[in-house]
Tab-separated table of C-alpha atoms and ligand atoms in Angstrom:
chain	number	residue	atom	x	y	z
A	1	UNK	CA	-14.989	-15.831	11.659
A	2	UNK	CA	-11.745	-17.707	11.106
A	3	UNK	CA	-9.905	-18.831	14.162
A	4	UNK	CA	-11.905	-16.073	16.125
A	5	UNK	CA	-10.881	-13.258	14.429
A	6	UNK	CA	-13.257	-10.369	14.042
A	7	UNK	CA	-14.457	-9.334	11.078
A	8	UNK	CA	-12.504	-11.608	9.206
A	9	UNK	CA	-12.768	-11.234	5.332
A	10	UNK	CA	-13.698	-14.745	3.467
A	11	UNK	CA	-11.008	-16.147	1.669
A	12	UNK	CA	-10.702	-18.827	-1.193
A	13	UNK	CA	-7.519	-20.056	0.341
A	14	UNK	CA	-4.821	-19.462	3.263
A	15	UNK	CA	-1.652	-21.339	3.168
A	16	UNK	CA	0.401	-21.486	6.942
A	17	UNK	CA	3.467	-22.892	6.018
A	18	UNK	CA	6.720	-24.000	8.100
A	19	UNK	CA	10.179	-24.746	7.204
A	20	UNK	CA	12.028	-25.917	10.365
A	21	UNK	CA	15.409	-26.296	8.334
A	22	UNK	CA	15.157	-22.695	7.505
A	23	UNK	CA	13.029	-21.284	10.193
A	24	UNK	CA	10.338	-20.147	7.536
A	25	UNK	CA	7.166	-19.161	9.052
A	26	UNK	CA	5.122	-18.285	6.400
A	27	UNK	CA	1.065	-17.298	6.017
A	28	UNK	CA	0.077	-17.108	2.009
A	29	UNK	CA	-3.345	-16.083	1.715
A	30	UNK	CA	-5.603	-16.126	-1.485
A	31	UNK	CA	-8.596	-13.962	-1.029
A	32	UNK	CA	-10.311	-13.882	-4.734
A	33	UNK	CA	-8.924	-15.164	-7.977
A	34	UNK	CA	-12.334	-14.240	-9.266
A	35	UNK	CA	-9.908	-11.389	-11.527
A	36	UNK	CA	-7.268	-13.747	-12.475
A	37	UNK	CA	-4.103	-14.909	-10.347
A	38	UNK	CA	-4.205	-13.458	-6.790
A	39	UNK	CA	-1.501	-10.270	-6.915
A	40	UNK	CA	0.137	-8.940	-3.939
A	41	UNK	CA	3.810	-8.334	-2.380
A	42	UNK	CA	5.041	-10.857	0.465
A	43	UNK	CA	5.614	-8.453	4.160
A	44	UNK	CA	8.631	-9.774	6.369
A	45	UNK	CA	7.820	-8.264	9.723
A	46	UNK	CA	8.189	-9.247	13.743
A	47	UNK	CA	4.260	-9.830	14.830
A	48	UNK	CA	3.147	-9.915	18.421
A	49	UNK	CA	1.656	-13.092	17.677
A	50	UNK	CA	0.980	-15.370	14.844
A	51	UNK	CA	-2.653	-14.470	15.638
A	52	UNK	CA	-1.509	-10.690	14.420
A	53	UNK	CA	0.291	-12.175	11.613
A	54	UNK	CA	-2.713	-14.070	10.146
A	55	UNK	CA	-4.926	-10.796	10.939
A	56	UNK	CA	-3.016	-8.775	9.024
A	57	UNK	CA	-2.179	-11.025	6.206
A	58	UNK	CA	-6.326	-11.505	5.479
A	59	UNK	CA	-7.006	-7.957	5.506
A	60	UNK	CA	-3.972	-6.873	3.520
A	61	UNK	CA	-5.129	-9.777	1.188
A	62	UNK	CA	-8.653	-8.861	0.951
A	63	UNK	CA	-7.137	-5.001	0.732
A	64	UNK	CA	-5.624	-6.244	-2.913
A	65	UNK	CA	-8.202	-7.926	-3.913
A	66	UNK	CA	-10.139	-4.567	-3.671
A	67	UNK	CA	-6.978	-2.423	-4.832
A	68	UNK	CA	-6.288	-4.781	-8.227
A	69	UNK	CA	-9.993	-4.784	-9.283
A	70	UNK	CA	-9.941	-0.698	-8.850
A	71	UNK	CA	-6.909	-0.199	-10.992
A	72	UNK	CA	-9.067	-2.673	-13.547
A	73	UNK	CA	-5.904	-5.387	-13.501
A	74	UNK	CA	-6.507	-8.798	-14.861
A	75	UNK	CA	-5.444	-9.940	-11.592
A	76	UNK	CA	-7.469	-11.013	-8.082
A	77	UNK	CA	-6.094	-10.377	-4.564
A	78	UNK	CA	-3.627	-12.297	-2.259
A	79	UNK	CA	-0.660	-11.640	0.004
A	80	UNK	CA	1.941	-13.196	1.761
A	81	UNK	CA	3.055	-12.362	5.753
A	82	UNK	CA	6.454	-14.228	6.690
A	83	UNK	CA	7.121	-14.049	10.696
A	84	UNK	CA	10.547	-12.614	11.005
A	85	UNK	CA	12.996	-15.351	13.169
A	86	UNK	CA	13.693	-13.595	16.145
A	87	UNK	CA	17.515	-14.970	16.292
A	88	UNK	CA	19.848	-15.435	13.303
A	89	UNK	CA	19.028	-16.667	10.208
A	90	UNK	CA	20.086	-17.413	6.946
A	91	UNK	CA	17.821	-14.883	4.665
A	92	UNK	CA	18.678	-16.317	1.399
A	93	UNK	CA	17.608	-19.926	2.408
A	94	UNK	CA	14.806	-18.617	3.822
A	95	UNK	CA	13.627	-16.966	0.629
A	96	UNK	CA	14.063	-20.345	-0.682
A	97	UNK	CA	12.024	-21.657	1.470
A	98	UNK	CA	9.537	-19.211	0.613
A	99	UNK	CA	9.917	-19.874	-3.107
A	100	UNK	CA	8.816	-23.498	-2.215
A	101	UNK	CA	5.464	-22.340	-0.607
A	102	UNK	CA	4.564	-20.170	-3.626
A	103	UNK	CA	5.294	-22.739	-5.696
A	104	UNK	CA	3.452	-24.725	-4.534
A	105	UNK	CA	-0.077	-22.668	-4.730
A	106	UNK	CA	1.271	-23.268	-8.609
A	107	UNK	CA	0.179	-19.861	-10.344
A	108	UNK	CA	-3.046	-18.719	-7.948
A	109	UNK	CA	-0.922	-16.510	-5.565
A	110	UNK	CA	1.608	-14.217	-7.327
A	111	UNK	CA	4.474	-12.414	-4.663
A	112	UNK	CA	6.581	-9.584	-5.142
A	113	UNK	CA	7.771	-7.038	-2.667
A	114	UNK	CA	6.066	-5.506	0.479
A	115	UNK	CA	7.404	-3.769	3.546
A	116	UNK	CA	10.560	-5.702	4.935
A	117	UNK	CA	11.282	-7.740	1.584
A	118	UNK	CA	13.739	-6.545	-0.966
A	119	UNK	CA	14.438	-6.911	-5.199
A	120	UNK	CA	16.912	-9.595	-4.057
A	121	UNK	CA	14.969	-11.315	-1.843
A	122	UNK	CA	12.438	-11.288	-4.750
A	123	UNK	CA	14.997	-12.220	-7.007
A	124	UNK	CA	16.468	-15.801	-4.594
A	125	UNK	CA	12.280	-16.240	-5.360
A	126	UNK	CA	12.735	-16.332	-8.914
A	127	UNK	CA	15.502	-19.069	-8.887
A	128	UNK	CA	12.803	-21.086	-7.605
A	129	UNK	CA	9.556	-19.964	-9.092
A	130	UNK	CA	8.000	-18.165	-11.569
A	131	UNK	CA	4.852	-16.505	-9.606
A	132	UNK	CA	6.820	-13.700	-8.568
A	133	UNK	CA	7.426	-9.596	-9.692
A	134	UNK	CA	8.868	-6.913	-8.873
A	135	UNK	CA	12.692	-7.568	-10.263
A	136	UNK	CA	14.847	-5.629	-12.233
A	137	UNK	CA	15.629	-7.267	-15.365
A	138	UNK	CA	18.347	-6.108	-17.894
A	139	UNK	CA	17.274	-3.987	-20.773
A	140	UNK	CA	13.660	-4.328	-19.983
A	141	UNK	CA	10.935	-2.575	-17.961
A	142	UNK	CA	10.461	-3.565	-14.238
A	143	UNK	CA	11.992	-3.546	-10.530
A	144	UNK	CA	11.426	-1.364	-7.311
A	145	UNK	CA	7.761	-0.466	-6.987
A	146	UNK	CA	8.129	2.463	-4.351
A	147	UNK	CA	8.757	5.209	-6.712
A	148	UNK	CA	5.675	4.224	-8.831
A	149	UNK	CA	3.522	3.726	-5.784
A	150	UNK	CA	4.631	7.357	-4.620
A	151	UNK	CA	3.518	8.558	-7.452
A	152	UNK	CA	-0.007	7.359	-7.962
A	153	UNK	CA	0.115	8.915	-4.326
A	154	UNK	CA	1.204	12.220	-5.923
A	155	UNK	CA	-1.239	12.781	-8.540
A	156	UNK	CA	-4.071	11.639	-5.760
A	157	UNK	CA	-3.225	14.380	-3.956
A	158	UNK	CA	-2.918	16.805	-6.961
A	159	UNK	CA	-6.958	15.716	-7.705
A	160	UNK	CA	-7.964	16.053	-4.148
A	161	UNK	CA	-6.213	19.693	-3.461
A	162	UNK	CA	-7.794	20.546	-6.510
A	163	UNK	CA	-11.236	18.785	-5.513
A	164	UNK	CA	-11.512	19.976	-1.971
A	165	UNK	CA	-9.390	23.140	-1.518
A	166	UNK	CA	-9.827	24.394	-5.163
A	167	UNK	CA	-6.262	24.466	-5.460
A	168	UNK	CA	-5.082	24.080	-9.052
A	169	UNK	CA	-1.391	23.491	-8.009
A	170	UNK	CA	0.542	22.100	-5.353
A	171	UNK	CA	2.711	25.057	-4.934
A	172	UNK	CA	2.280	26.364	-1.203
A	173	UNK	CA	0.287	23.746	0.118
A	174	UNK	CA	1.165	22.195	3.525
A	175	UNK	CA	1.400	18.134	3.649
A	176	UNK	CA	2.116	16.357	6.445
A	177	UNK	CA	3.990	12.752	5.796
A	178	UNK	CA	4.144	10.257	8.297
A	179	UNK	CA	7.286	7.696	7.286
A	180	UNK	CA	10.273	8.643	4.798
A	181	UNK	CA	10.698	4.898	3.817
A	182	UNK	CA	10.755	3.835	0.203
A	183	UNK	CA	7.438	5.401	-0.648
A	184	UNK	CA	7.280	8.009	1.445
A	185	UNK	CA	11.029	9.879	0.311
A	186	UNK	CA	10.105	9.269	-3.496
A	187	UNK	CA	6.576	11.280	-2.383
A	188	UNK	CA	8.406	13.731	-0.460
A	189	UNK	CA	10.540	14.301	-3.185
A	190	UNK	CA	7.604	14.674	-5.988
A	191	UNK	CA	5.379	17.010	-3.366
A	192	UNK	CA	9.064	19.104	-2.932
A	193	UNK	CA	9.644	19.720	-6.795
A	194	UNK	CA	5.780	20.719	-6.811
A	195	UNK	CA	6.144	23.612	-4.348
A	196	UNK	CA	4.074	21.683	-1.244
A	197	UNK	CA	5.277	23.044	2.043
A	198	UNK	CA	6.128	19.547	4.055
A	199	UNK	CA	6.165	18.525	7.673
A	200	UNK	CA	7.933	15.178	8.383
A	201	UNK	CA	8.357	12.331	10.783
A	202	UNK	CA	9.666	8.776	10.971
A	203	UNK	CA	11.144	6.780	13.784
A	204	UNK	CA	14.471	6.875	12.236
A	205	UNK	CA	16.028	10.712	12.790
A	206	UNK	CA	18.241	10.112	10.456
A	207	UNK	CA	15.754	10.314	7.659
A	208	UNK	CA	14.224	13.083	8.625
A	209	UNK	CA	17.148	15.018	8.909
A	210	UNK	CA	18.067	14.500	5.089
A	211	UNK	CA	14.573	15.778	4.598
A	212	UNK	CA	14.658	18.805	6.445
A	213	UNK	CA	18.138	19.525	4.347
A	214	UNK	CA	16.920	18.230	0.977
A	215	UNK	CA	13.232	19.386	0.762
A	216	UNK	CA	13.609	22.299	3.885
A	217	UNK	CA	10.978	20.098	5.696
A	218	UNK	CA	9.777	21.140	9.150
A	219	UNK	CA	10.842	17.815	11.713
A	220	UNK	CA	7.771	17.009	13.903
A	221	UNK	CA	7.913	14.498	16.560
A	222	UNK	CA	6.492	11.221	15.882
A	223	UNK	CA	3.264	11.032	18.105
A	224	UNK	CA	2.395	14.856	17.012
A	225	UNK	CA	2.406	14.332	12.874
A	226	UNK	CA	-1.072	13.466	12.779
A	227	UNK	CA	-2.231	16.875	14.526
A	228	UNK	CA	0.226	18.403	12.356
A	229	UNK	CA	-1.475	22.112	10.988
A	230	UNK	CA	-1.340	21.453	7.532
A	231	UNK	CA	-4.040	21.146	4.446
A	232	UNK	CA	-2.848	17.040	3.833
A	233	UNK	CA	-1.661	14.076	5.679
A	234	UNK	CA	0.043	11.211	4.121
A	235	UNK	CA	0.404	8.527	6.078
A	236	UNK	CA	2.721	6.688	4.455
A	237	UNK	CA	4.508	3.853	7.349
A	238	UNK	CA	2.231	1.051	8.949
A	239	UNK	CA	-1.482	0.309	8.900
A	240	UNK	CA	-4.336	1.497	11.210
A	241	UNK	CA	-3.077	5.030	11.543
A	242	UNK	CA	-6.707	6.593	11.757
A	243	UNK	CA	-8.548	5.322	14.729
A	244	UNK	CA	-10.557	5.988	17.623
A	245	UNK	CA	-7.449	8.056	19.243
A	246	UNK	CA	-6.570	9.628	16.198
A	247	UNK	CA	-9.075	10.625	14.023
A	248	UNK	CA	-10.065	13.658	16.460
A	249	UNK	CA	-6.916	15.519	16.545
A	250	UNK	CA	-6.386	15.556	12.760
A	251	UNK	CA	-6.457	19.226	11.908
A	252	UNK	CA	-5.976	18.108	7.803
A	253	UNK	CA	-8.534	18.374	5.021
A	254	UNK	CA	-7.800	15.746	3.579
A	255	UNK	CA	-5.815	12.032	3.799
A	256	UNK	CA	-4.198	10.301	1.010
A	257	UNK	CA	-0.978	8.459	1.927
A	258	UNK	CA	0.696	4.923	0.791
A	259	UNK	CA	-0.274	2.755	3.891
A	260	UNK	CA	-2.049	0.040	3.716
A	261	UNK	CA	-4.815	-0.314	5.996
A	262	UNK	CA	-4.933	2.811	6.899
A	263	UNK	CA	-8.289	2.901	8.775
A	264	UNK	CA	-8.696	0.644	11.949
A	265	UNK	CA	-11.832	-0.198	11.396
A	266	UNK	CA	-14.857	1.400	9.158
A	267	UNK	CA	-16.161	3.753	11.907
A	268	UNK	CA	-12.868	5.739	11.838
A	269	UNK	CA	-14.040	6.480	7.925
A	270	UNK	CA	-17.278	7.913	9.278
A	271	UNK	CA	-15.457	9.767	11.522
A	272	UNK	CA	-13.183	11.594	9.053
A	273	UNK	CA	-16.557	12.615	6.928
A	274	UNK	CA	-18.256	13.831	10.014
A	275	UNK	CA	-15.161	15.814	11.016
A	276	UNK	CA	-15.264	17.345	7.058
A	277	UNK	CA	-12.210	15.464	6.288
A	278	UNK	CA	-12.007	13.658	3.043
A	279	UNK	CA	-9.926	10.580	3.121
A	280	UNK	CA	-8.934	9.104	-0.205
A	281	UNK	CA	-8.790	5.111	0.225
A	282	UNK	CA	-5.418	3.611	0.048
A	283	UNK	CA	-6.177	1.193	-2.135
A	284	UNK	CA	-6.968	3.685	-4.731
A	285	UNK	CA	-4.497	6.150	-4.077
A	286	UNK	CA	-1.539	3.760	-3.697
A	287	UNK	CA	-1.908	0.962	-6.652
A	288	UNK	CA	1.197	2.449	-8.184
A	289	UNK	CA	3.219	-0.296	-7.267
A	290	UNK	CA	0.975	-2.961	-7.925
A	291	UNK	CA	0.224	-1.536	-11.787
A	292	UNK	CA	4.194	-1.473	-12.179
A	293	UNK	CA	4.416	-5.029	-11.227
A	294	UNK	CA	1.665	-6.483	-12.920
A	295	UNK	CA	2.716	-4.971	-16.019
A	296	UNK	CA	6.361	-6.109	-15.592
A	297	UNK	CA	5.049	-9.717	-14.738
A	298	UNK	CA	2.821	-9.662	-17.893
A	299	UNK	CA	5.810	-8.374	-19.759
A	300	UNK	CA	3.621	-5.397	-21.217
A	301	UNK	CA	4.337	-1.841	-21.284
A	302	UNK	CA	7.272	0.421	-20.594
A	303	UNK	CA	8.399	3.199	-17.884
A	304	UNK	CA	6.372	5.731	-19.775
A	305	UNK	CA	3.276	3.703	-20.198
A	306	UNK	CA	3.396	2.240	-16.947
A	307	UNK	CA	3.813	6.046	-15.447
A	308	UNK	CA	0.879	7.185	-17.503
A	309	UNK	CA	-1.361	4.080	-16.167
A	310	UNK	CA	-0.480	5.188	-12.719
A	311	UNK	CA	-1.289	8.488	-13.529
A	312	UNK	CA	-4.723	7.782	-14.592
A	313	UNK	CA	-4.941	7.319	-9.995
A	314	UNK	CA	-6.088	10.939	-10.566
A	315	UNK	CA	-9.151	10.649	-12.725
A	316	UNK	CA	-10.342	7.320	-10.202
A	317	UNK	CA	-10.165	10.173	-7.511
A	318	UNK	CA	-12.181	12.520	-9.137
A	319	UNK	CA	-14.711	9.847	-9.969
A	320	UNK	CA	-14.868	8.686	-7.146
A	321	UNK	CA	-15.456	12.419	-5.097
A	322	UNK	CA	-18.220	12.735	-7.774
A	323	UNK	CA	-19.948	9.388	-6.585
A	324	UNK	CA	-19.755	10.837	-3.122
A	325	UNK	CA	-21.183	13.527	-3.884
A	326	UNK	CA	-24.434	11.206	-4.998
A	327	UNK	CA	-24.623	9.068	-2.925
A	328	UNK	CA	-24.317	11.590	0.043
A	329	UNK	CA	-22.021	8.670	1.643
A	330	UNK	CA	-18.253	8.458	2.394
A	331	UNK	CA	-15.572	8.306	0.306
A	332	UNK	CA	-14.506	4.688	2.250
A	333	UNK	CA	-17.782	3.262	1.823
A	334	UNK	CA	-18.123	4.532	-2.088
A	335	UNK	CA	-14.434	3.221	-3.176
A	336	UNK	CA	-15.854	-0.490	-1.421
A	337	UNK	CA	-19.099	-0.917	-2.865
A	338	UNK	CA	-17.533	0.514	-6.594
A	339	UNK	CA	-14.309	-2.295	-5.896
A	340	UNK	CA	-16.508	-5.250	-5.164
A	341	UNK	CA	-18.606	-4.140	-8.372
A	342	UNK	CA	-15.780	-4.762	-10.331
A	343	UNK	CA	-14.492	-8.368	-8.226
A	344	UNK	CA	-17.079	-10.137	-10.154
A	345	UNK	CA	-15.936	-8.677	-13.364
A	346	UNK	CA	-12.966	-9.390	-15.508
A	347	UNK	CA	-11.412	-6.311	-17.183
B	1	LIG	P1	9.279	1.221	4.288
B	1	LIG	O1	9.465	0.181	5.315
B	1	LIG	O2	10.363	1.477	3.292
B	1	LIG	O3	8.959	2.638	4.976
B	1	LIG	C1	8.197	2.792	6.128
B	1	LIG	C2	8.813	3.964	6.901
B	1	LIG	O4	7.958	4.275	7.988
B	1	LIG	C3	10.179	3.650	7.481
B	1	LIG	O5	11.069	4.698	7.172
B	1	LIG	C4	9.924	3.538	8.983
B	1	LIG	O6	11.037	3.933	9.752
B	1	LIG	C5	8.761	4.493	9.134
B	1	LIG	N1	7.925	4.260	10.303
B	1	LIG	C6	7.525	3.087	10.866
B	1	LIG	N2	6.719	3.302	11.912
B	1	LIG	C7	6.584	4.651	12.004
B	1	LIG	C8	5.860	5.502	12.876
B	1	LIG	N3	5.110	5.021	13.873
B	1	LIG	N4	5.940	6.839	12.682
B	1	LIG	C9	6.696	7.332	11.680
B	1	LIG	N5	7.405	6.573	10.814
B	1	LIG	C10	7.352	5.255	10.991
B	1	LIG	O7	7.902	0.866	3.550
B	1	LIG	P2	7.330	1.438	2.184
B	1	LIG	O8	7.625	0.468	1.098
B	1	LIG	O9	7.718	2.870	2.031
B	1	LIG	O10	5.768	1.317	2.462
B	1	LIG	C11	5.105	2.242	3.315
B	1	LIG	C12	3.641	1.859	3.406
B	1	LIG	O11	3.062	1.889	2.096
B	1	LIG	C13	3.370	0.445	3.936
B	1	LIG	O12	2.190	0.445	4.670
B	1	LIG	C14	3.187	-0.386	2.669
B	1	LIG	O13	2.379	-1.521	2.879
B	1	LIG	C15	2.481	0.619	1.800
B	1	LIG	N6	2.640	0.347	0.372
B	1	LIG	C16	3.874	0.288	-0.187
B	1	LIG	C17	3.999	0.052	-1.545
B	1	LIG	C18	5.346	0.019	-2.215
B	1	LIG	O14	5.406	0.107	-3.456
B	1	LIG	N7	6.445	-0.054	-1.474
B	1	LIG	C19	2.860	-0.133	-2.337
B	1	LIG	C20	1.602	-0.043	-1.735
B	1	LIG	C21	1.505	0.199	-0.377
């Protein structure tokens, strides 16, 4: 294990980078370029400790290199975790700075944008290097992921209401969203025009207020959304939602949401089965966003295509519940083994 941390997933490369002039504090981690280019979006977030930082940059690393080989993209997995200054700072400079360190890995790590980081930030990137996605350009195909990653989100859920509850349509079913950021309004929004019945929380009231006007959602309180009574739960805000505390109070059939990370640690999968929940892996369900980006960085595609590619999330889910099914195993376990298949091949 790396520095001591458990269960730490092997990586080709990790990059800690500092930038006193700017106060960048930067991890860039390259897990597999086995695919091509590591792919994955740069998170700008306030850590306990660095030791949290690095955690969670390796497994959200490893996390693409699983999600990119799924969504068969020419592209491996990395991902970038810069510490947040605690006083004032000068963000533009700082994405500089940043610009530098990806730079410098000269083509093997690839950014664009993750929780906390922004099209301009990704844009002050782009003045300084190429390796980076996720940008709105004039006239041409590309920009915010969120709305694509909601969507691959969207059509998971379609699959697995009609997979596990047998129902063809969305209309009347109850989901349960944790977070109303970027991803989860766009969802919120799709799972409202498709006649889902939705129950709502996020730290910020304000959000959920617009939601319970725009989509007559029912506000729940922030600690009670996971025991919401409803058929889904989409966890859509941080990572290690389902754990040890959680997992037993979740009265939904099944979990598909946009987090990263979702499960704590593999157990909490086991858990789910054994409690007759089926949890769709996040790094199937929510590869929206990177498919949008790698397309736009390849300069391929266009809205439509790109929207059908995501779309195609559906038909992954209902493979994969029909590999469950045969190998009597859980849906976790069969998404890994099927992922790291496909991390030796190229597509
Ligand atoms: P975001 O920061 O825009 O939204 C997160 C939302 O969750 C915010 O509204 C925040 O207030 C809320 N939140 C935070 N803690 C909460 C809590 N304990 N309970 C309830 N709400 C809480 O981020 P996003 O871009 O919407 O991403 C959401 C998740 O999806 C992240 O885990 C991200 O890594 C993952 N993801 C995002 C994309 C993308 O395209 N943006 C792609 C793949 C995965």
């Amino acid at each position: 294990s790396l520095f001591g941390l458990p269960e730490q997933p092997a990586h080709e490369r990790v990059l800690l980078t500092t930038d006193p002039a700017t106060g960048l504090q930067a991890i860039l981690a390259v897990h597999s370029t086995a695919r091509g280019p590591a792919f994955g979006g740069c998170r700008f977030w306030h850590y306990d400790s660095d030791l949290a930082a690095l955690h969670d940059a390796l497994r959200l690393s490893q996390g693409m290199s699983l999600k990119n080989a799924l969504a068969d993209l020419p592209f491996g997995g990395g991902k970038a975790v810069i510490l947040k200054p605690r006083g004032d700072f000068d963000r533009d400079a700082l994405f500089a700075a940043f610009g530098r360190a990806v730079q410098s890995l000269r083509g093997s790590y690839i950014t664009a944008e993750d929780v906390g980081t922004t099209t301009t930030d990704m844009r002050g990137v782009r003045a300084i290097t190429p390796y980076v996605s996720g940008i709105p350009r004039d006239g041409a195909f590309g920009g915010d992921p969120s709305p694509k990653t909601a969507w691959g989100v969207f059509v998971a859920i379609q699959a697995g209401a009609r997979h596990v509850l047998g129902r063809p349509s969305l209309d009347g079913v109850r989901v349960a969203l944790q977070g109303l950021g970027a991803v989860g309004w766009h969802l919120a929004e799709f799972l409202h025009q498709a006649g889902a019945r939705l129950v709502v929380t996020d730290v910020d009231a304000a959000k959920v207020e617009r939601a319970v006007v725009q989509f007559g959602a029912q506000a729940a309180p922030v600690n009670e959304i996971l025991a919401a009574d409803v058929d889904v739960l989409a966890p859509c805000a941080l990572g290690a939602a389902l754990n040890a505390q959680t997992v037993p109070v979740i009265r939904a059939r099944i979990v598909a949401g946009a987090a990263n990370n979702q499960l704590a640690t593999p157990a909490d999968g086991d858990a789910l089965q054994q409690r007759g929940i089926c949890y769709l892996p996040d790094y199937l369900v929510n590869a929206g966003g990177i498919i949008s980006v790698a397309r736009e960085y390849r300069g391929e595609g266009d809205e439509a295509a790109v929207m059908a590619e995501v779309g195609r999330i559906a038909e992954r889910v209902e493979e994969l519940l029909d590999r469950v099914r045969v190998a009597g195993t859980t849906p976790a376990r069969v998404a890994d083994d099927w992922a790291r298949a496909k991390l030796v091949q190229t597509s």
